[in-house]
GROMACS .gro file of C-alpha atoms in nm:
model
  335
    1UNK     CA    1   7.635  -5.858  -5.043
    2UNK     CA    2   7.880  -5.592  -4.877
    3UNK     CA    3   7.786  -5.435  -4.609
    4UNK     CA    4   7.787  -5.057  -4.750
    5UNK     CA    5   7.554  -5.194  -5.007
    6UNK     CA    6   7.316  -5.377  -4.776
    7UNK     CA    7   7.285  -5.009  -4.589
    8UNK     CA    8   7.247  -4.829  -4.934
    9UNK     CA    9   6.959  -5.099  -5.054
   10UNK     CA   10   6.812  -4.998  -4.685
   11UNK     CA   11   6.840  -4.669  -4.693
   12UNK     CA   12   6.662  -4.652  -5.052
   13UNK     CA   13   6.365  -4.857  -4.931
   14UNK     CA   14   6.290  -4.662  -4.624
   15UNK     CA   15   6.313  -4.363  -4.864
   16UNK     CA   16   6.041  -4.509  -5.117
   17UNK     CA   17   5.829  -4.630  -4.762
   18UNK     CA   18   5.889  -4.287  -4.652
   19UNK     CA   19   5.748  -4.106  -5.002
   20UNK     CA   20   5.482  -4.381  -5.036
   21UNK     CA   21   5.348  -4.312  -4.743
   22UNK     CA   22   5.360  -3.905  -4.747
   23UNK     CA   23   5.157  -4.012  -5.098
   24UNK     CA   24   4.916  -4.165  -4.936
   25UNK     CA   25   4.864  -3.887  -4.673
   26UNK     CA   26   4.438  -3.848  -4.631
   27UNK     CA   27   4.362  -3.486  -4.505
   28UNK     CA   28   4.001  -3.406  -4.377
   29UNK     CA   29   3.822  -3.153  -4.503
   30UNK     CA   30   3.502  -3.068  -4.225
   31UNK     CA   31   3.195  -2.856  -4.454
   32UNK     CA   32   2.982  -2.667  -4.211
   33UNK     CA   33   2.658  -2.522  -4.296
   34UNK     CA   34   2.353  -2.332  -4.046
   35UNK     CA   35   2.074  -2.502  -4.284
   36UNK     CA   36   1.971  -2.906  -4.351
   37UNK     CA   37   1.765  -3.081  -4.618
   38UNK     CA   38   1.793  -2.789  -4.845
   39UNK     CA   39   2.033  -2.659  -5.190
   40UNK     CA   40   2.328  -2.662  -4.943
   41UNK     CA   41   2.357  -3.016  -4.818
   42UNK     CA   42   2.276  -3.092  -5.209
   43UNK     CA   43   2.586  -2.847  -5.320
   44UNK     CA   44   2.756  -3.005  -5.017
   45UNK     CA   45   2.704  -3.354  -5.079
   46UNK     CA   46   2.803  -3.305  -5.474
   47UNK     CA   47   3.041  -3.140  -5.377
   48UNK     CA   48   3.215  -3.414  -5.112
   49UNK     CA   49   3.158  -3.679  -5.419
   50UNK     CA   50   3.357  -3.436  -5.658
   51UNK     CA   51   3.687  -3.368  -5.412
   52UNK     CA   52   3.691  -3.753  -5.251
   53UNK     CA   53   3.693  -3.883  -5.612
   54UNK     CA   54   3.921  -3.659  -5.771
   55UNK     CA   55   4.161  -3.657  -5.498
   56UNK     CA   56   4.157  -4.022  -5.495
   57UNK     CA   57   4.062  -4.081  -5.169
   58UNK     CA   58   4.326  -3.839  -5.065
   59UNK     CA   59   4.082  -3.581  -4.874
   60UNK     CA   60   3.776  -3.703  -4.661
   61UNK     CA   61   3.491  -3.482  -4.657
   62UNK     CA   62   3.323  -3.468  -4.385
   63UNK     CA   63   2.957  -3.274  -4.357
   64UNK     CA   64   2.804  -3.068  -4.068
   65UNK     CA   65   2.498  -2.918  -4.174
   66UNK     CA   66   2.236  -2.770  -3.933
   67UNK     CA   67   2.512  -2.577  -3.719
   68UNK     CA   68   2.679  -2.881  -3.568
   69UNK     CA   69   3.014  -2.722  -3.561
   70UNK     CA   70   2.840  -2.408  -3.408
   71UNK     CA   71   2.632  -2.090  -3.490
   72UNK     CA   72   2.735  -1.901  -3.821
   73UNK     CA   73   3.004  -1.635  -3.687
   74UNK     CA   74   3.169  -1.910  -3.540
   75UNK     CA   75   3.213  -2.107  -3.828
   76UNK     CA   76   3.310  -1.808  -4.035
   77UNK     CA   77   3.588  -1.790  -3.806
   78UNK     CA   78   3.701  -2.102  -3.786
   79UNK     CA   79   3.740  -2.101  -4.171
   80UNK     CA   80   3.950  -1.768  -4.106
   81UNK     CA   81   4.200  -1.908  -3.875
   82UNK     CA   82   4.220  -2.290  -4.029
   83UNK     CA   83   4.022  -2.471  -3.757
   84UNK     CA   84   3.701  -2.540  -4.009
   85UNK     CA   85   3.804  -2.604  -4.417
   86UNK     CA   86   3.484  -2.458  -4.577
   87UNK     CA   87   3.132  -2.267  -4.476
   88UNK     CA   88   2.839  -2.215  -4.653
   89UNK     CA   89   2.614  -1.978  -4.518
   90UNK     CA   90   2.459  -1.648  -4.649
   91UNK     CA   91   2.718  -1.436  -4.846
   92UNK     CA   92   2.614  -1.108  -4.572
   93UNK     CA   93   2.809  -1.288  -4.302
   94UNK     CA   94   3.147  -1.228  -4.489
   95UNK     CA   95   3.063  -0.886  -4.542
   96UNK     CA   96   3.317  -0.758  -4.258
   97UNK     CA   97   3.542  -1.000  -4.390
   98UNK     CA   98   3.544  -0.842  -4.711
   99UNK     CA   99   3.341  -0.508  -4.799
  100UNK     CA  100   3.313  -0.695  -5.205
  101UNK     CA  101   3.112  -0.966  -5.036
  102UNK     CA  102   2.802  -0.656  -4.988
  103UNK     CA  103   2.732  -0.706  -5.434
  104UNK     CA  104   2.512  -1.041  -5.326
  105UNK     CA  105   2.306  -0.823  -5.105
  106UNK     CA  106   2.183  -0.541  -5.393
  107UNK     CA  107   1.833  -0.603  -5.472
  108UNK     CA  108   1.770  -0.595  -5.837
  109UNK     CA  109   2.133  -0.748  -5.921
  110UNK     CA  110   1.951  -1.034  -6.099
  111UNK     CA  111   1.646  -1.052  -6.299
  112UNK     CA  112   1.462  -1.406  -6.168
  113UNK     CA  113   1.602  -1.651  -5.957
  114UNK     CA  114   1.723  -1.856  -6.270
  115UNK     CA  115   1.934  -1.588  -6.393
  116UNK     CA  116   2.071  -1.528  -6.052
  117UNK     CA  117   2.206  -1.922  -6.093
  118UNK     CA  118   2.333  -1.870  -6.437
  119UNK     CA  119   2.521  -1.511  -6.360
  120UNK     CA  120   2.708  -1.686  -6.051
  121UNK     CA  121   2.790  -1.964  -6.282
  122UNK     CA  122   2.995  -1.756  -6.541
  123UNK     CA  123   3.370  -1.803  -6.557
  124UNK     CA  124   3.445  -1.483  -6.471
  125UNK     CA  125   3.205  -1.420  -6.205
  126UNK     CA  126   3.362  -1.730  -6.061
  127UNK     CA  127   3.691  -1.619  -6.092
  128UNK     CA  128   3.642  -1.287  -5.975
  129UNK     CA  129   3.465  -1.380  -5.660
  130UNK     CA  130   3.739  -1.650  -5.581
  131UNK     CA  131   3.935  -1.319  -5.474
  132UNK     CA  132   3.699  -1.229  -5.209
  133UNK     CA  133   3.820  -1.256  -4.913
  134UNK     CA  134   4.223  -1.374  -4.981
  135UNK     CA  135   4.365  -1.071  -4.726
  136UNK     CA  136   4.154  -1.266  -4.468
  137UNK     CA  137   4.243  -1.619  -4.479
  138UNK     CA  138   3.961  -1.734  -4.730
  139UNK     CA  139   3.896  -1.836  -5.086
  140UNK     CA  140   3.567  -1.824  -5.216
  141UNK     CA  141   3.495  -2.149  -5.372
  142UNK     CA  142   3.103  -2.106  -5.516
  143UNK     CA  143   2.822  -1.929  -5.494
  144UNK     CA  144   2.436  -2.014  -5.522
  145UNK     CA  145   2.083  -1.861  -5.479
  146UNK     CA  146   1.926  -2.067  -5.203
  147UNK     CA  147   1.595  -1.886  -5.272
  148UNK     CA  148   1.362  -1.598  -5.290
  149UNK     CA  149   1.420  -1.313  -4.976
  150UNK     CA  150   1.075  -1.345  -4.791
  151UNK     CA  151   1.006  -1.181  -4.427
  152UNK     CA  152   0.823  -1.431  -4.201
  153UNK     CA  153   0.655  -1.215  -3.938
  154UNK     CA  154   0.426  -1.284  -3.665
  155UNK     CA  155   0.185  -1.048  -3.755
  156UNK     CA  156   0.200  -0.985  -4.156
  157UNK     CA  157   0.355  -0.757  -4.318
  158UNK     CA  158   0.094  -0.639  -4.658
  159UNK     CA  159   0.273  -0.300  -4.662
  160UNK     CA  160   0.565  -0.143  -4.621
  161UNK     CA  161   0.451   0.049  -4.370
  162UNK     CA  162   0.314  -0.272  -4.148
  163UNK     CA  163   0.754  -0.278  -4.106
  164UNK     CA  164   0.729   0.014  -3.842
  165UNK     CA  165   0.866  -0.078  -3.518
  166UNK     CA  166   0.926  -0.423  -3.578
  167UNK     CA  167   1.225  -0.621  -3.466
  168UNK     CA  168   1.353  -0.800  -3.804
  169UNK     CA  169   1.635  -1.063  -3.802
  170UNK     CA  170   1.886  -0.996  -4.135
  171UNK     CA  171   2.066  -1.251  -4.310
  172UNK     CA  172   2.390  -1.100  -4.187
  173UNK     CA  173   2.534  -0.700  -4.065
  174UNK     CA  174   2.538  -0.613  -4.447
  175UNK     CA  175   2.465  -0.280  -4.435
  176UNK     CA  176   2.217  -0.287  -4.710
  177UNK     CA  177   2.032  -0.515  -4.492
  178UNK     CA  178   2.010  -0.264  -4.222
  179UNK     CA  179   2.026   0.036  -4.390
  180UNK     CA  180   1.663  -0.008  -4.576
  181UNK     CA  181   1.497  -0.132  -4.321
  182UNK     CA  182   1.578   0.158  -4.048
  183UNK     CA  183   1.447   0.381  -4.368
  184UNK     CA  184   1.138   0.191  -4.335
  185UNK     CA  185   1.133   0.246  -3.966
  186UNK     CA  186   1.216  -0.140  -3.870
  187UNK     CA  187   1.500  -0.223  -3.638
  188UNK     CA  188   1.686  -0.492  -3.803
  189UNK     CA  189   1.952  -0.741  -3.567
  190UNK     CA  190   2.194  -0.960  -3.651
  191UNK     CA  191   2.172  -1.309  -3.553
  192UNK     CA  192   2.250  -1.664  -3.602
  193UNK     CA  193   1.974  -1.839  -3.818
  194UNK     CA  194   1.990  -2.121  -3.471
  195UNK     CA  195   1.848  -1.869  -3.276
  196UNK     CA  196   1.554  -1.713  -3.413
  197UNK     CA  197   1.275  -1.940  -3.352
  198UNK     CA  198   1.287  -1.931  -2.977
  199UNK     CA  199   1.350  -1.544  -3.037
  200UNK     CA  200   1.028  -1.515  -3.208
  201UNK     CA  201   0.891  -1.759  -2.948
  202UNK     CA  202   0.942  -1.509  -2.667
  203UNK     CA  203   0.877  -1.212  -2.941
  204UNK     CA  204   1.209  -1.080  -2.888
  205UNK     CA  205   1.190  -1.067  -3.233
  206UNK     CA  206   0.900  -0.986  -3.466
  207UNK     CA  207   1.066  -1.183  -3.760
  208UNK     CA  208   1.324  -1.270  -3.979
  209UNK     CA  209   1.465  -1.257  -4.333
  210UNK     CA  210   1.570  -1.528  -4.507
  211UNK     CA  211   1.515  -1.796  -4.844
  212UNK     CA  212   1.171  -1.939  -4.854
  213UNK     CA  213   1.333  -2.288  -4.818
  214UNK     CA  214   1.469  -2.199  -4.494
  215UNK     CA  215   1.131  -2.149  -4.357
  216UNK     CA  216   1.026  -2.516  -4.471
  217UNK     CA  217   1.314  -2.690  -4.392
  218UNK     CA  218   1.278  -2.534  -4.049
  219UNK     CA  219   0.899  -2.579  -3.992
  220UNK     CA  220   0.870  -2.183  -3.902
  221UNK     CA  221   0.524  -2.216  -3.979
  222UNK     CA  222   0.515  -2.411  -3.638
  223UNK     CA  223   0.567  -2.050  -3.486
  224UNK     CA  224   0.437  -1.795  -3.787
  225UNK     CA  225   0.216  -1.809  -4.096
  226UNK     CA  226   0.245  -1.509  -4.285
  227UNK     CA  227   0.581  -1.512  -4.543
  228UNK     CA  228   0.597  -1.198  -4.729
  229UNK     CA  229   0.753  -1.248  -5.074
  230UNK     CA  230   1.029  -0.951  -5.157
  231UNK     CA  231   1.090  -0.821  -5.489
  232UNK     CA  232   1.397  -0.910  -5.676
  233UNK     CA  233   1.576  -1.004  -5.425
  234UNK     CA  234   1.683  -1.376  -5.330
  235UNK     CA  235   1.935  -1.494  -5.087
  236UNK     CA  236   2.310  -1.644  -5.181
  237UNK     CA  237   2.490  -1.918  -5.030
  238UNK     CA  238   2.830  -1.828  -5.053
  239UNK     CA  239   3.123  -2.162  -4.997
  240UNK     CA  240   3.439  -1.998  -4.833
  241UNK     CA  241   3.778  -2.186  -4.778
  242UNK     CA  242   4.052  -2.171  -4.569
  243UNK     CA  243   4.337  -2.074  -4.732
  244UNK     CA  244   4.518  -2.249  -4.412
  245UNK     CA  245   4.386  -2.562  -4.587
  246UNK     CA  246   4.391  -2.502  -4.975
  247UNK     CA  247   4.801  -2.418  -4.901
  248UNK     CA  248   4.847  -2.727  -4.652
  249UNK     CA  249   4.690  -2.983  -4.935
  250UNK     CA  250   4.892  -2.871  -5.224
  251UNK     CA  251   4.835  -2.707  -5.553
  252UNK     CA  252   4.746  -2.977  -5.700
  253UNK     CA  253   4.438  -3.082  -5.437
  254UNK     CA  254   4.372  -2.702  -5.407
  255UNK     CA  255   4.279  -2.766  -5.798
  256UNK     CA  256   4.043  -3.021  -5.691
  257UNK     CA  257   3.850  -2.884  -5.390
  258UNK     CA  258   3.796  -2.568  -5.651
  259UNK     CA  259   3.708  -2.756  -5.959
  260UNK     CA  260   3.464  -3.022  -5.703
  261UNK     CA  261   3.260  -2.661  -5.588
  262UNK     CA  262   3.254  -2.519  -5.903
  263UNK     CA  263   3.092  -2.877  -6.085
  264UNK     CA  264   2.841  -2.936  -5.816
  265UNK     CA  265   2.674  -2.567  -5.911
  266UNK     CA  266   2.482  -2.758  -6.209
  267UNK     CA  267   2.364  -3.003  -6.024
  268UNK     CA  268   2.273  -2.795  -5.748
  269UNK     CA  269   2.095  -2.576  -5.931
  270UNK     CA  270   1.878  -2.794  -6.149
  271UNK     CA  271   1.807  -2.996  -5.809
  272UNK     CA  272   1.713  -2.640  -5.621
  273UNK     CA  273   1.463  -2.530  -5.882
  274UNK     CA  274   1.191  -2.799  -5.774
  275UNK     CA  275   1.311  -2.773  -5.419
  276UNK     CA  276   1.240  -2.402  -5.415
  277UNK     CA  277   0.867  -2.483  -5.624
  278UNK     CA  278   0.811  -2.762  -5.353
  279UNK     CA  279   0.878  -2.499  -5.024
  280UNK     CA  280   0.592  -2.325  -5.100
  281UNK     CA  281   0.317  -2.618  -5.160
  282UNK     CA  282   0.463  -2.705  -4.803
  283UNK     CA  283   0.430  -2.414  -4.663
  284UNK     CA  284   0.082  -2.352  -4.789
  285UNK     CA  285   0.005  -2.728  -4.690
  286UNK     CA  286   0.126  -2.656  -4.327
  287UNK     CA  287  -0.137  -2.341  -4.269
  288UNK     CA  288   0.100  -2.111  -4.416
  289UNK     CA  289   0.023  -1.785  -4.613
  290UNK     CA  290   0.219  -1.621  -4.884
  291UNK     CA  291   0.168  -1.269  -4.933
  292UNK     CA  292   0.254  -1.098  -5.244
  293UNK     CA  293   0.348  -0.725  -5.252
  294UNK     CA  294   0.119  -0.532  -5.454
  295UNK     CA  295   0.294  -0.342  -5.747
  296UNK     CA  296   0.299   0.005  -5.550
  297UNK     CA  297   0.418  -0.134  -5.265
  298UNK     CA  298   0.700  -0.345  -5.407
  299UNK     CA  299   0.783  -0.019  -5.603
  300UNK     CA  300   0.803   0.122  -5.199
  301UNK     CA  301   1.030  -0.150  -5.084
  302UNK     CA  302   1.292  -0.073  -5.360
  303UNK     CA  303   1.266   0.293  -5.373
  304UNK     CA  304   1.403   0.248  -4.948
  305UNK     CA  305   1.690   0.020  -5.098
  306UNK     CA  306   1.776   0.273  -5.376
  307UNK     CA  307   1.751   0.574  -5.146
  308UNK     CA  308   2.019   0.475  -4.945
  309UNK     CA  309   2.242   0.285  -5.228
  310UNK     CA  310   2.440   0.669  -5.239
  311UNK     CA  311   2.473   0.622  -4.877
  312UNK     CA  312   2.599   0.279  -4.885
  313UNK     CA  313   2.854   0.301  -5.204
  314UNK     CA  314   3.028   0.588  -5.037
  315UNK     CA  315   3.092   0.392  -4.738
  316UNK     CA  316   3.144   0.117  -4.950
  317UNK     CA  317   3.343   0.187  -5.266
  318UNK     CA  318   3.464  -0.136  -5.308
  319UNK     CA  319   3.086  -0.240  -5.409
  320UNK     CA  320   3.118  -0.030  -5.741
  321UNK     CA  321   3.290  -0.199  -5.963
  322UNK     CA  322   3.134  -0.545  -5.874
  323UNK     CA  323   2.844  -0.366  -5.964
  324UNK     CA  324   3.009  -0.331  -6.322
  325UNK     CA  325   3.096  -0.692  -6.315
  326UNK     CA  326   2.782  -0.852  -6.279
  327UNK     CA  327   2.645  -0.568  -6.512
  328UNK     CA  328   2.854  -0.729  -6.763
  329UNK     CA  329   2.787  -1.092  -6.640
  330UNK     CA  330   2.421  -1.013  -6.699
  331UNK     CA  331   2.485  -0.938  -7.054
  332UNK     CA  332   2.702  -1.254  -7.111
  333UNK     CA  333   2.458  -1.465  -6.931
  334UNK     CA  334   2.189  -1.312  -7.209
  335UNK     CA  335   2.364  -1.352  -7.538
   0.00000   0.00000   0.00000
C-alpha cells in the first residue's frame, strides 16, 4: 500500500477510536436528598434504575440521601451552579429561587393526599412546573407529596392558641410558612431538617414542621411525642436539575433523566401510600401521640392561612396564576 493511503486508513481509524470513544463517554449524575428510608430514596432509587437503563449505561447515578453532600441550602446551590446534578428536598427551599415554587405551600391546594399525587402527576402540571426555576440554573424534574404537614412539639399543641410564643422550624422561608404562623403568634425559623433534633434537644426550638414520615424515619419520638396533624396541608418533595448538567449530557440524555423522574412518580406513589399508613403505627408503637385538630380549631388554623393569602399574593403575584393551574388540574384529575 502507498504511503498517502496507509496515513489516510490511519487517520480514519483514529477518527472512528476517537467517536467511539466520545460514544461511550459515562457522565455521573450525584442525587442528594436531607431524608433516608422514606418516598425519596424510593423516587430516587426508581429513578437511578430509569436514567442508567435508558441511557445505556451512559450516566451513573449516584445517591446521597440523609444530607451526605451537606445541609439543604447547600445542596440547592450546588444544583444552581452545576456542582450537584439533582436535589430533592421540600419544594419551600426553592422558593427564593423562584417566587412560582410558593403554589406547593397553599394549604387547601389539594383535597387528600391521593389527589395531591394524582394532580402533580398530570401532563401539564408536569410540564408547567418543569419551567420553575430555568432563569436560575434549574429544571424541575418531579414532584411528590412526601406526607401529611404535622407539628411535632415538645409540649402539644391541641389548639391554635397552644402556638403562642413557640419557636417552630418551617419546611423552608416560604412566606406562607411564616406568614401564618406569626398571625398565630409563633415565631417560625428556617433551618436545615439536620439540625433540628439537637435544636429541640437544647429547646432552642419548640418544634418543627414537616411530613409525618420524616418524624419516623428520624426517630423524633426519641426527643418528642406529641405530632399534631394539620388540615389539608401535606408536604412536597420537589426533584430540581442542573441545567449545567441537562445541557452538558445532550438533548438526547436530557430526554432521559426527564422521562426516568417523571416514570418513577407511579411507583413512588403507590409505594408511599403504605409507607405513609405504616409512619403512624410506628409512631404510636414508639410512645408517640397523634393529635387531631378538632373541627373549630382546624377551621382556626386555615382562617390564619387565608387571612394573610391577600398579603402574600400581592407580594407574590407570580403565585396567581399557578393557582389557576392546579384549579384546572384539579378538575382534570376529577373527570
Amino acid at each position: 500500500m502507498l504511503d498517502w493511503k496507509k496515513k489516510i486508513v490511519s487517520a480514519a481509524l483514529a477518527v472512528g477510536l476517537g467517536l467511539s470513544g466520545f460514544a461511550a463517554q459515562a457522565f455521573t449524575l450525584k442525587v442528594s436528598s436531607p431524608t433516608n428510608n422514606d418516598s425519596i430514596l424510593k423516587w430516587m432509587e426508581t429513578f437511578k434504575e430509569g436514567v442508567e437503563s435508558g441511557s445505556q449505561g451512559k450516566i451513573n447515578v449516584e445517591l446521597y440521601p440523609a444530607n451526605q453532600l451537606g445541609q439543604i441550602p447547600a445542596t440547592v446551590e450546588g444544583v444552581v451552579f452545576g456542582t450537584i446534578e439533582v436535589t430533592a428536598p421540600a419544594s419551600g427551599f426553592f422558593v427564593k429561587l423562584d417566587p412560582r415554587f410558593e403554589v406547593f405551600d397553599v394549604p387547601g391546594l389539594f383535597k387528600s393526599f391521593e389527589n395531591a399525587q394524582q394532580v402533580l402527576s398530570d401532563p401539564q402540571i408536569l410540564e408547567r412546573i418543569s419551567k420553575y426555576g430555568n432563569d436560575k440554573g434549574v429544571t424541575t424534574i418531579a414532584a411528590f407529596p412526601h406526607g401529611p404537614l404535622a407539628l411535632l412539639t415538645l409540649d402539644g399543641v391541641r389548639q391554635v392558641s397552644d402556638l403562642k410564643g413557640k419557636k417552630i422550624r418551617v419546611a423552608g422561608p416560604s412566606p406562607l410558612y411564616v406568614a401564618p404562623y406569626k398571625k398565630m403568634e409563633a415565631a417560625p425559623v428556617s433551618m436545615a431538617l439536620g439540625e433540628v433534633l439537637p435544636a429541640m434537644q437544647t429547646r432552642t426550638v419548640d418544634g418543627l414542621l414537616a411530613g409525618v414520615p420524616v418524624y419516623t424515619t428520624g426517630k423524633f419520638y426519641d426527643v418528642a411525642k406529641p405530632m399534631t396533624i394539620l388540615p389539608q396541608s401535606y408536604l412536597i418533595v420537589t426533584a430540581v436539575a442542573s441545567n449545567a448538567f441537562l445541557d452538558k449530557i445532550g438533548p438526547d440524555l436530557a430526554k432521559v433523566v426527564r422521562e426516568a423522574a417523571v416514570k418513577a412518580l407511579p411507583v413512588t406513589n403507590e409505594w408511599n401510600r403504605t409507607a405513609v399508613n405504616k409512619a403512624f403505627d410506628i409512631w404510636k408503637q414508639n410512645g408517640g401521640e397523634v393529635i387531631e385538630l378538632p373541627a373549630p380549631e382546624q377551621t382556626a388554623y386555615l382562617d390564619a392561612v387565608n387571612a394573610v393569602m391577600p398579603e402574600v399574593t400581592k407580594a407574590n403575584p407570580a403565585l396567581r396564576p399557578e393557582l389557576e393551574a392546579f384549579k384546572a388540574a384539579q378538575w382534570r384529575v376529577g373527570k
